Amino acid sequence: MRRIIVNIAFIIFAFALQICIFPFIPFLYASPNLLIILTFTYGFSLGVEEGMLYGLICGILMDLYVAGPFGFFTFLFLWIGFINGKLSTYFYEEYIVLPVAVCAASEVMYNVFIYIFKFLIREKFNVVFYIKNIIIPEVVITLIFTLILYRFLLWYNKKLRVLDSRGINR
Amino acid sequence: MESRNKFVLIVLSIISIILIGITSFNDSIISPLRQAVGIVLLPVQSGVNTAGRAVYDNIEEQRKIHSAITENIELNKKIDELTQENTKLMADNGELARLRELYKLDESYSDYPKVGARVVAKDSTKWFSTFTIDKGSDDGIAVDMNVIGYGGLIGIVTDVGKNYATVRAVIDDISRVSAMSLRTGALCRVDGNLEQYNEGRLILRDVKSDADVNEGDMIVTSNVSTKYLPNILIGYARDLKDDSSRLTKSGYIIPVVNFDTISEVLVITKLKEVSDQ
């Protein structure tokens, strides 16, 4: 329980960082998608249930912030959480290549989803441009932040799990 | 367990798809919720924003002090020059006032009532160009008010809460502004476009092929626009070419505002009144 509360607090903090700090840093060409990193890490390491829970929270936060139809990001993040949760059978703490690949896939999925439903339906067909100028920079910077954050997130989730189980045993 | 998860996933997916459907047509259902969250979230945003900027400003300041000393000497010299120039401009100003009267440009946007606001949050992805400001309905801001700054049009308010408002910049891919050439009054349209903004420009279109719009013309918001007040500068016309239909011309606009570095904006607290003629 404690873990879930801390993780949700973390998501809200990351969300604030993502919309208040990173877009204002002038030398960053793209800003990292922290919510994707969190949804992916939690889903991938903790399983389907928590992946969906955190995905849902991230999605609702995004939907509330971004104007437009409500539910767009909720749907997207829910599925990202679910898919990452499914992949958690392949989760070993020591491996780093697979998680990086999974995170990249999530990030690409996120951007392709936005492209299809916000741009392609308005007949914007220059896919190459969008891939080169928007998707790739964002994927790269998100991956860099994944490498930094992933271990830390796993480490403190493990700590919290130990704390939680102690609380139950008592 | 396994099937329960799938069940939850499907149910939630369906709920969000239904919500997308409903809110596409009518997003007033969700706006109380959005407002509530906005009210809670804004202090967080402001706080994080202020903290982040303080750190960044500190670094910037250190760097600036070094260059400031040499700059100071140069600037002192410049002051003398400028004082001289100023006297000359004062004289010109009188002339301008007279000319303005002549051109009946009495509604130049310096006369509109305005509220200053700080940008506290931006969309982190490059897909959208929207941002949040720290003034809302409490400060007299309403949906469809024009947002200006840095010498030109920045965007329009799309969403208002008690203490925050969301602004869509004119460079956003779905932004459309009805515009005209300041010199001749020839009508045109300015479209935001993600691809073109990467090159630092907006799209200028729907100029009648016989209309008098030249390279470098100042393009301002038009009189006939339903949402934008007239005569707000957007940018300068470039590369006008005939369209394949030969009926219209299109080209690009070099905007006067640098949208990457917006931190403070002015909201014009006067809505365009569309006369029902």
XYZ file of C-alpha atoms in Angstrom:
447
model
C 0.000 0.000 0.000
C 2.770 2.345 0.988
C 4.472 1.549 -2.284
C 1.418 2.503 -4.306
C 1.069 5.828 -2.510
C 4.739 6.674 -2.997
C 4.565 5.671 -6.650
C 1.499 7.819 -7.258
C 3.183 10.764 -5.554
C 6.159 10.144 -7.782
C 3.960 10.173 -10.870
C 2.425 13.518 -9.907
C 5.844 14.972 -9.234
C 7.157 13.657 -12.567
C 4.143 15.110 -14.333
C 4.824 18.534 -12.821
C 8.471 18.271 -13.859
C 7.494 17.212 -17.339
C 5.228 20.148 -18.063
C 6.843 22.855 -15.903
C 10.582 22.348 -16.155
C 11.722 20.434 -19.200
C 9.913 22.457 -21.883
C 11.543 25.609 -20.516
C 15.121 24.395 -20.710
C 16.321 26.140 -23.853
C 19.152 23.802 -24.836
C 17.001 20.655 -24.772
C 15.658 19.997 -28.247
C 13.079 17.538 -26.955
C 11.895 16.815 -23.456
C 11.844 13.346 -21.923
C 8.507 11.688 -21.433
C 8.760 10.863 -17.737
C 5.236 9.474 -17.526
C 6.095 6.857 -20.133
C 9.241 5.951 -18.207
C 7.268 5.524 -14.985
C 4.421 3.568 -16.563
C 6.885 1.310 -18.331
C 9.102 0.730 -15.297
C 6.235 0.014 -12.935
C 4.421 -2.170 -15.436
C 7.527 -4.030 -16.478
C 8.770 -4.684 -12.973
C 5.559 -4.989 -10.969
C 3.165 -6.719 -13.344
C -0.047 -6.148 -15.217
C -2.198 -4.928 -12.350
C 0.050 -2.151 -11.172
C 1.094 -1.324 -14.729
C -2.531 -0.654 -15.562
C -3.120 1.293 -12.364
C -0.177 3.633 -12.916
C -0.907 3.863 -16.632
C -4.452 4.888 -15.801
C -3.252 7.597 -13.416
C -0.703 8.954 -15.904
C -3.327 8.956 -18.632
C -5.910 10.784 -16.544
C -3.326 13.402 -15.565
C -2.417 13.968 -19.217
C -6.066 14.103 -20.258
C -6.853 16.638 -17.587
C -3.952 18.811 -18.640
C -4.196 18.570 -22.415
C -7.263 20.192 -23.910
C -9.331 18.123 -26.322
C -11.358 14.958 -26.025
C -11.022 13.376 -22.604
C -9.948 9.755 -22.594
C -7.397 9.879 -25.393
C -4.352 9.599 -23.159
C -6.124 7.442 -20.583
C -6.729 4.831 -23.257
C -3.150 5.072 -24.515
C -1.410 4.883 -21.151
C -3.716 2.111 -19.963
C -2.627 -0.043 -22.857
C 1.033 0.824 -22.444
C 0.764 -0.176 -18.786
C -1.005 -3.387 -19.706
C 1.442 -4.428 -22.420
C 4.449 -3.654 -20.249
C 2.841 -5.584 -17.432
C 2.424 -8.596 -19.733
C 6.117 -8.402 -20.586
C 7.071 -8.545 -16.932
C 7.467 -12.335 -17.246
C 10.753 -11.494 -18.977
C 11.819 -9.181 -16.193
C 15.226 -9.816 -14.642
C 16.693 -7.092 -12.585
C 20.180 -7.343 -14.034
C 19.213 -7.065 -17.690
C 19.263 -3.629 -19.172
C 19.046 -4.246 -22.930
C 15.539 -5.650 -22.921
C 14.026 -2.926 -20.714
C 15.592 -0.249 -22.879
C 14.114 -1.879 -25.960
C 10.712 -2.215 -24.290
C 10.783 1.408 -23.187
C 11.719 2.542 -26.692
C 8.835 0.489 -28.064
C 6.424 2.106 -25.580
C 7.655 5.555 -26.488
C 7.316 4.866 -30.217
C 3.840 3.455 -29.653
C 2.872 6.597 -27.741
C 4.057 8.915 -30.507
C 2.628 6.850 -33.344
C -0.722 6.859 -31.563
C -0.647 10.656 -31.301
C 0.439 10.956 -34.923
C -2.332 8.735 -36.228
C -5.161 10.217 -34.207
C -4.148 13.856 -34.126
C -2.314 14.361 -37.413
C -2.931 11.587 -39.910
C -6.677 11.986 -39.627
C -6.196 15.610 -40.631
C -4.389 14.436 -43.780
C -0.856 15.206 -42.684
C 1.023 12.552 -44.585
C 4.667 13.554 -44.222
C 5.517 10.669 -41.904
C 9.275 10.960 -42.482
C 9.319 14.514 -41.209
C 7.454 13.632 -38.038
C 9.636 10.620 -37.358
C 12.851 12.545 -37.908
C 11.988 15.755 -36.112
C 9.683 14.711 -33.333
C 9.623 11.016 -32.622
C 13.327 10.175 -32.767
C 14.528 13.110 -30.623
C 11.936 12.354 -28.003
C 12.684 8.622 -27.997
C 16.399 9.281 -27.629
C 16.107 11.700 -24.728
C 13.548 9.488 -23.025
C 15.932 6.540 -23.317
C 18.730 8.569 -21.770
C 16.477 9.394 -18.835
C 15.388 5.754 -18.639
C 18.977 4.674 -18.176
C 19.288 7.134 -15.302
C 15.917 6.509 -13.661
C 15.275 2.808 -14.218
C 17.736 1.493 -11.619
C 16.694 4.089 -9.096
C 13.006 3.266 -9.498
C 13.659 -0.457 -9.146
C 15.838 0.116 -6.106
C 13.345 2.148 -4.136
C 10.433 -0.052 -5.125
C 12.372 -2.983 -3.700
C 12.965 -1.028 -0.501
C 9.297 -0.181 -0.252
C 8.287 -3.765 -0.888
C 10.448 -4.878 2.005
C 8.926 -2.186 4.201
C 5.413 -3.132 3.143
C 5.863 -6.837 3.799
C 7.258 -6.049 7.247
C 4.169 -3.994 7.921
C 1.956 -6.951 6.994
C 3.867 -9.475 9.048
C 3.699 -7.401 12.164
C -6.589 -13.280 -11.944
C -5.416 -13.226 -15.529
C -8.887 -12.900 -16.970
C -9.847 -10.303 -14.376
C -7.023 -8.057 -15.555
C -8.155 -8.389 -19.132
C -11.694 -7.680 -18.098
C -10.615 -4.495 -16.291
C -8.548 -3.461 -19.306
C -11.413 -3.943 -21.721
C -13.922 -2.167 -19.486
C -11.629 0.815 -18.911
C -10.773 0.973 -22.618
C -14.419 1.041 -23.550
C -15.106 3.714 -20.934
C -12.332 5.917 -22.290
C -13.450 5.427 -25.881
C -16.977 6.407 -24.911
C -15.591 9.424 -23.058
C -13.568 10.398 -26.143
C -16.738 10.179 -28.156
C -18.785 12.262 -25.764
C -16.165 14.909 -25.060
C -15.312 15.344 -28.738
C -18.676 16.927 -29.213
C -19.235 18.462 -25.824
C -16.363 18.898 -23.424
C -18.345 20.938 -20.932
C -19.073 17.687 -19.082
C -15.447 17.286 -18.174
C -14.596 20.914 -17.564
C -15.614 21.030 -13.857
C -13.225 18.143 -13.256
C -10.504 19.799 -15.297
C -10.997 23.002 -13.376
C -10.857 21.273 -10.014
C -7.620 19.562 -10.933
C -6.286 22.789 -12.406
C -6.885 24.617 -9.156
C -5.018 21.956 -7.209
C -2.284 21.540 -9.760
C -1.465 25.179 -10.443
C 0.305 25.851 -7.131
C 2.394 22.731 -7.779
C 3.175 23.919 -11.267
C 4.011 27.407 -10.093
C 6.198 26.062 -7.325
C 8.121 23.630 -9.480
C 8.357 26.252 -12.162
C 9.707 28.905 -9.822
C 12.193 26.511 -8.248
C 13.426 25.274 -11.594
C 13.740 28.719 -12.989
C 15.562 29.977 -9.894
C 18.265 27.354 -10.401
C 18.500 28.082 -14.076
C 18.486 31.827 -13.541
C 21.307 31.538 -11.039
C 23.523 29.783 -13.553
C 22.559 32.292 -16.175
C 23.310 35.170 -13.835
C 26.840 34.002 -13.108
C 27.494 33.869 -16.814
C 25.935 37.233 -17.419
C 27.932 39.104 -14.738
C 31.117 38.383 -16.647
C 29.882 39.915 -19.818
C 28.019 42.678 -18.016
C 31.107 44.647 -17.036
C 32.392 45.079 -20.559
C 28.892 45.676 -21.758
C 28.438 48.470 -19.247
C 31.197 50.560 -20.778
C 29.756 50.120 -24.246
C 26.265 50.891 -23.074
C 27.285 54.143 -21.450
C 28.554 55.274 -24.802
C 25.318 54.182 -26.386
C 23.214 56.159 -23.912
C 24.651 59.375 -25.260
C 23.828 58.369 -28.791
C 20.337 57.283 -27.825
C 19.489 60.464 -25.984
C 20.208 62.285 -29.155
C 18.148 59.871 -31.173
C 15.327 60.043 -28.669
C 14.827 63.726 -29.181
C 14.536 63.079 -32.857
C 12.033 60.264 -32.279
C 9.902 62.443 -30.044
C 9.439 64.695 -32.970
C 8.612 61.708 -35.190
C 6.113 60.462 -32.624
C 4.049 63.571 -32.996
C 3.992 62.959 -36.691
C 2.970 59.334 -36.193
C 0.020 60.358 -34.033
C -1.174 62.616 -36.769
C -0.712 59.979 -39.436
C -2.540 57.403 -37.362
C -5.508 59.636 -37.151
C -5.277 60.003 -40.845
C -5.303 56.258 -41.381
C -7.986 55.735 -38.752
C -5.863 53.106 -37.063
C -7.399 54.207 -33.824
C -7.846 50.645 -32.622
C -4.198 49.775 -32.582
C -3.799 47.058 -30.010
C -1.909 49.213 -27.574
C -5.301 50.569 -26.570
C -6.893 47.256 -25.574
C -7.151 46.413 -21.874
C -4.594 43.751 -21.075
C -3.602 41.413 -18.266
C -0.049 40.180 -17.890
C 0.497 36.505 -17.124
C 3.337 34.092 -16.653
C 3.674 30.840 -18.550
C 3.809 28.092 -15.932
C 3.512 24.918 -17.967
C 3.935 23.760 -21.523
C 3.137 20.634 -23.428
C 6.253 18.549 -23.203
C 5.850 16.825 -26.540
C 6.634 18.649 -29.737
C 3.321 17.569 -31.206
C 1.324 20.384 -29.662
C 2.026 24.037 -28.990
C -0.171 24.807 -26.043
C 0.764 26.262 -22.698
C -0.751 27.184 -19.344
C -0.679 30.648 -17.827
C -1.162 31.580 -14.183
C -4.188 33.835 -14.636
C -7.760 32.618 -14.976
C -11.380 33.652 -14.740
C -10.625 35.393 -11.425
C -8.509 37.869 -13.362
C -11.146 38.393 -16.002
C -9.854 35.935 -18.569
C -12.335 34.068 -20.759
C -12.202 31.577 -23.601
C -11.351 33.057 -27.027
C -9.419 36.006 -25.655
C -6.367 36.910 -27.702
C -2.907 36.457 -26.277
C -0.120 38.741 -27.431
C 3.409 39.581 -26.461
C 6.887 40.168 -27.802
C 5.418 42.513 -30.379
C 2.911 40.196 -31.966
C 0.104 37.667 -31.760
C 0.893 34.575 -29.693
C -2.356 32.665 -29.574
C -5.815 32.310 -28.158
C -7.261 31.139 -24.846
C -8.911 27.742 -25.277
C -9.692 26.742 -21.727
C -10.161 28.722 -18.524
C -10.130 27.717 -14.888
C -10.368 29.790 -11.743
C -6.681 30.558 -11.562
C -5.247 29.233 -14.799
C -5.907 29.321 -18.517
C -4.725 27.241 -21.439
C -3.470 29.018 -24.526
C -3.095 27.538 -27.993
C -0.290 29.223 -29.888
C -0.782 30.234 -33.508
C 1.990 27.802 -34.485
C -0.057 24.823 -33.292
C -0.966 22.494 -36.122
C -4.696 23.116 -35.783
C -4.454 26.899 -35.436
C -6.131 29.006 -38.123
C -6.182 32.786 -38.107
C -8.037 35.004 -40.517
C -5.579 37.730 -41.486
C -4.913 40.582 -43.875
C -2.114 42.679 -45.230
C -1.789 45.817 -43.141
C -0.811 47.863 -46.184
C -3.692 46.989 -48.469
C -6.236 45.142 -46.336
C -6.174 42.144 -48.691
C -7.540 39.125 -46.831
C -5.707 35.868 -46.291
C -5.416 33.045 -43.791
C -2.535 32.094 -41.517
C -2.249 28.423 -40.633
C -0.034 26.919 -37.990
C 1.906 23.973 -39.293
C 4.266 21.739 -37.386
C 6.423 20.997 -40.417
C 6.794 24.629 -41.399
C 7.359 25.849 -37.865
C 10.438 23.684 -37.750
C 11.781 26.096 -40.377
C 10.518 29.003 -38.305
C 7.507 29.918 -40.389
C 3.745 29.744 -40.649
C 1.671 29.130 -43.745
C 0.008 32.014 -45.515
C -2.806 30.966 -47.818
C -6.014 31.893 -49.537
C -4.641 35.145 -50.899
C -6.640 36.058 -54.000
C -4.338 35.951 -57.001
C -5.094 39.556 -57.918
C -4.821 40.788 -54.326
C -2.095 43.245 -53.550
C 0.128 41.363 -51.113
C 3.856 41.729 -51.505
C 6.942 40.122 -50.054
C 7.673 41.565 -46.632
C 4.175 42.922 -46.096
C 3.080 43.093 -42.488
C 0.355 40.507 -41.978
C -2.067 41.342 -39.188
C -5.258 39.792 -37.842
C -8.180 40.792 -40.012
C -11.324 42.762 -39.393
C -13.503 39.853 -40.457
C -12.041 37.307 -38.050
C -14.616 35.970 -35.610
C -12.251 35.474 -32.710
C -9.221 37.660 -33.260
C -9.234 41.383 -32.712
C -8.112 43.346 -35.759
C -4.640 44.720 -36.462
C -2.534 42.490 -34.267
C 0.755 41.805 -35.992
C 1.431 38.165 -36.849
C 4.487 38.409 -39.074
C 5.855 39.195 -42.490
C 4.828 37.616 -45.796
C 7.383 35.554 -47.717
C 7.685 33.475 -50.882
C 4.251 34.112 -52.325
C 3.468 31.808 -55.218
C 0.428 31.099 -57.323
C -1.452 27.970 -56.367
C -2.126 25.326 -58.983
C -5.675 26.566 -59.303
C -4.369 30.040 -60.248
C -7.179 31.532 -58.214
C -5.237 31.960 -55.024
C -1.701 32.565 -53.891
C 0.038 31.081 -50.905
C 3.331 31.504 -49.143
C 4.843 31.731 -45.712
C 4.808 34.028 -42.739
C 7.884 34.773 -40.701
C 6.378 35.356 -37.258
C 7.590 38.267 -35.155
C 7.359 36.234 -31.953
C 9.969 33.667 -31.043
C 7.680 30.957 -29.717
C 10.458 28.880 -28.171
C 11.271 31.388 -25.462
C 7.876 32.673 -24.374
C 7.743 33.168 -20.617
C 5.424 36.125 -20.123
C 2.385 37.035 -22.177
C -0.346 39.643 -22.279
C -3.979 38.602 -22.527
C -6.309 41.125 -24.102
C -9.353 41.062 -21.853
C -11.653 42.269 -24.546
C -13.495 39.771 -26.676
C -14.165 40.424 -30.294
C -17.757 41.440 -30.699
C -19.062 40.080 -33.927
C -21.699 42.333 -35.262
C -24.752 40.506 -36.521
C -24.943 42.143 -39.880
